[in-house]
Amino acid sequence: MGEVVQLSNYRNSPIDKSVDNGADSLVPIEFAIGNNDRNACIAKIAEYGVGSIHIRMFNEEPRSLLYLVGVNDAICLNKRILEMEEFSDEEIAQRIDLIQMLENMDLSTMDCMWDSFALQDQHSTS
């Protein structure tokens, strides 16, 4: 296994490292679980649970739904999956990489991205 690198250790400005740091930042469930099959992701969430799932629709089309979870929920979910399931060494490494990626996400960039989608959605409904 490789060494764990925390990108937050290399940031120039100090950032509050409270427990709820990523509570408002959302990621698609497919990314959070590392699986492209939305139904499999929902089944995994049902099995292990998360705080909440946020559903967003864009362009007023039912097929444009995004299912999102908080970054902290995604990290906790992946840690529970690692603890409870049997994986090959390669799958363990991929799950750890996913957790590290989630831990090192630029949360302000994610928030800006979702805000831009929400703003775009408001313009389309006006």
mmCIF file of C-alpha atoms in Angstrom, residues 25-117:
data_model
loop_
_atom_site.group_PDB
_atom_site.id
_atom_site.type_symbol
_atom_site.label_atom_id
_atom_site.label_comp_id
_atom_site.label_asym_id
_atom_site.label_seq_id
_atom_site.Cartn_x
_atom_site.Cartn_y
_atom_site.Cartn_z
ATOM 1 C CA SER A 25 -20.805 19.842 -0.208
ATOM 2 C CA LEU A 26 -22.510 17.272 -2.394
ATOM 3 C CA VAL A 27 -21.279 14.650 -4.839
ATOM 4 C CA PRO A 28 -23.243 12.329 -7.155
ATOM 5 C CA ILE A 29 -23.920 8.946 -5.570
ATOM 6 C CA GLU A 30 -22.203 7.184 -8.453
ATOM 7 C CA PHE A 31 -18.984 9.050 -7.658
ATOM 8 C CA ALA A 32 -19.437 8.681 -3.896
ATOM 9 C CA ILE A 33 -19.656 4.891 -4.145
ATOM 10 C CA GLY A 34 -17.426 4.383 -7.164
ATOM 11 C CA ASN A 35 -20.008 2.600 -9.279
ATOM 12 C CA ASN A 36 -21.717 3.764 -12.496
ATOM 13 C CA ASP A 37 -24.886 1.756 -11.815
ATOM 14 C CA ARG A 38 -27.282 4.108 -9.995
ATOM 15 C CA ASN A 39 -29.511 1.243 -8.805
ATOM 16 C CA ALA A 40 -26.515 -0.553 -7.288
ATOM 17 C CA CYS A 41 -25.517 2.696 -5.559
ATOM 18 C CA ILE A 42 -28.999 3.158 -4.125
ATOM 19 C CA ALA A 43 -28.975 -0.460 -2.918
ATOM 20 C CA LYS A 44 -25.603 0.095 -1.229
ATOM 21 C CA ILE A 45 -26.896 3.282 0.426
ATOM 22 C CA ALA A 46 -30.008 1.394 1.594
ATOM 23 C CA GLU A 47 -27.791 -1.339 3.046
ATOM 24 C CA TYR A 48 -25.393 0.963 4.920
ATOM 25 C CA GLY A 49 -27.376 4.209 5.160
ATOM 26 C CA VAL A 50 -26.362 7.835 4.814
ATOM 27 C CA GLY A 51 -27.625 11.014 6.460
ATOM 28 C CA SER A 52 -29.638 12.120 3.430
ATOM 29 C CA ILE A 53 -29.867 11.934 -0.338
ATOM 30 C CA HIS A 54 -30.499 15.138 -2.273
ATOM 31 C CA ILE A 55 -32.260 14.851 -5.610
ATOM 32 C CA ARG A 56 -31.889 17.629 -8.159
ATOM 33 C CA MET A 57 -33.634 17.912 -11.537
ATOM 34 C CA PHE A 58 -32.243 20.048 -14.336
ATOM 35 C CA ASN A 59 -33.967 21.212 -17.502
ATOM 36 C CA GLU A 60 -37.352 20.093 -16.132
ATOM 37 C CA GLU A 61 -36.797 16.610 -17.561
ATOM 38 C CA PRO A 62 -37.315 13.497 -15.401
ATOM 39 C CA ARG A 63 -34.245 11.858 -16.954
ATOM 40 C CA SER A 64 -32.041 14.717 -15.766
ATOM 41 C CA LEU A 65 -32.197 13.731 -12.091
ATOM 42 C CA LEU A 66 -29.017 13.804 -10.026
ATOM 43 C CA TYR A 67 -28.832 11.880 -6.784
ATOM 44 C CA LEU A 68 -26.341 13.527 -4.434
ATOM 45 C CA VAL A 69 -24.906 12.784 -0.990
ATOM 46 C CA GLY A 70 -22.752 14.842 1.318
ATOM 47 C CA VAL A 71 -18.994 14.379 1.153
ATOM 48 C CA ASN A 72 -18.796 13.370 4.826
ATOM 49 C CA ASP A 73 -21.574 10.812 4.320
ATOM 50 C CA ALA A 74 -19.722 9.419 1.299
ATOM 51 C CA ILE A 75 -16.490 9.066 3.285
ATOM 52 C CA CYS A 76 -18.227 7.327 6.195
ATOM 53 C CA LEU A 77 -20.115 5.047 3.809
ATOM 54 C CA ASN A 78 -16.921 3.954 2.062
ATOM 55 C CA LYS A 79 -15.189 3.281 5.376
ATOM 56 C CA ARG A 80 -18.106 1.089 6.477
ATOM 57 C CA ILE A 81 -18.050 -0.753 3.144
ATOM 58 C CA LEU A 82 -14.326 -1.436 3.618
ATOM 59 C CA GLU A 83 -14.920 -2.725 7.150
ATOM 60 C CA MET A 84 -17.866 -4.967 6.300
ATOM 61 C CA GLU A 85 -17.136 -6.440 2.869
ATOM 62 C CA GLU A 86 -14.489 -8.746 1.470
ATOM 63 C CA PHE A 87 -12.397 -7.267 -1.337
ATOM 64 C CA SER A 88 -9.354 -8.188 -3.374
ATOM 65 C CA ASP A 89 -6.210 -6.143 -2.730
ATOM 66 C CA GLU A 90 -6.859 -4.164 -5.918
ATOM 67 C CA GLU A 91 -10.431 -3.351 -4.876
ATOM 68 C CA ILE A 92 -9.226 -2.300 -1.407
ATOM 69 C CA ALA A 93 -6.679 0.036 -2.997
ATOM 70 C CA GLN A 94 -9.377 1.531 -5.260
ATOM 71 C CA ARG A 95 -11.744 2.089 -2.300
ATOM 72 C CA ILE A 96 -8.940 3.739 -0.280
ATOM 73 C CA ASP A 97 -8.114 5.947 -3.275
ATOM 74 C CA LEU A 98 -11.778 6.959 -3.483
ATOM 75 C CA ILE A 99 -11.841 7.844 0.225
ATOM 76 C CA GLN A 100 -8.664 9.908 -0.169
ATOM 77 C CA MET A 101 -10.104 11.689 -3.199
ATOM 78 C CA LEU A 102 -13.245 12.555 -1.230
ATOM 79 C CA GLU A 103 -11.187 13.718 1.755
ATOM 80 C CA ASN A 104 -9.039 15.938 -0.454
ATOM 81 C CA MET A 105 -11.827 17.491 -2.525
ATOM 82 C CA ASP A 106 -11.806 21.251 -2.847
ATOM 83 C CA LEU A 107 -15.148 21.743 -1.131
ATOM 84 C CA SER A 108 -15.480 25.400 -2.106
ATOM 85 C CA THR A 109 -15.111 24.432 -5.777
ATOM 86 C CA MET A 110 -17.793 21.745 -5.385
ATOM 87 C CA ASP A 111 -20.127 24.249 -3.703
ATOM 88 C CA CYS A 112 -19.562 26.747 -6.541
ATOM 89 C CA MET A 113 -20.292 24.055 -9.106
ATOM 90 C CA TRP A 114 -23.621 23.101 -7.502
ATOM 91 C CA ASP A 115 -24.500 26.794 -7.026
ATOM 92 C CA SER A 116 -23.920 27.381 -10.752
ATOM 93 C CA PHE A 117 -26.229 24.471 -11.605
#
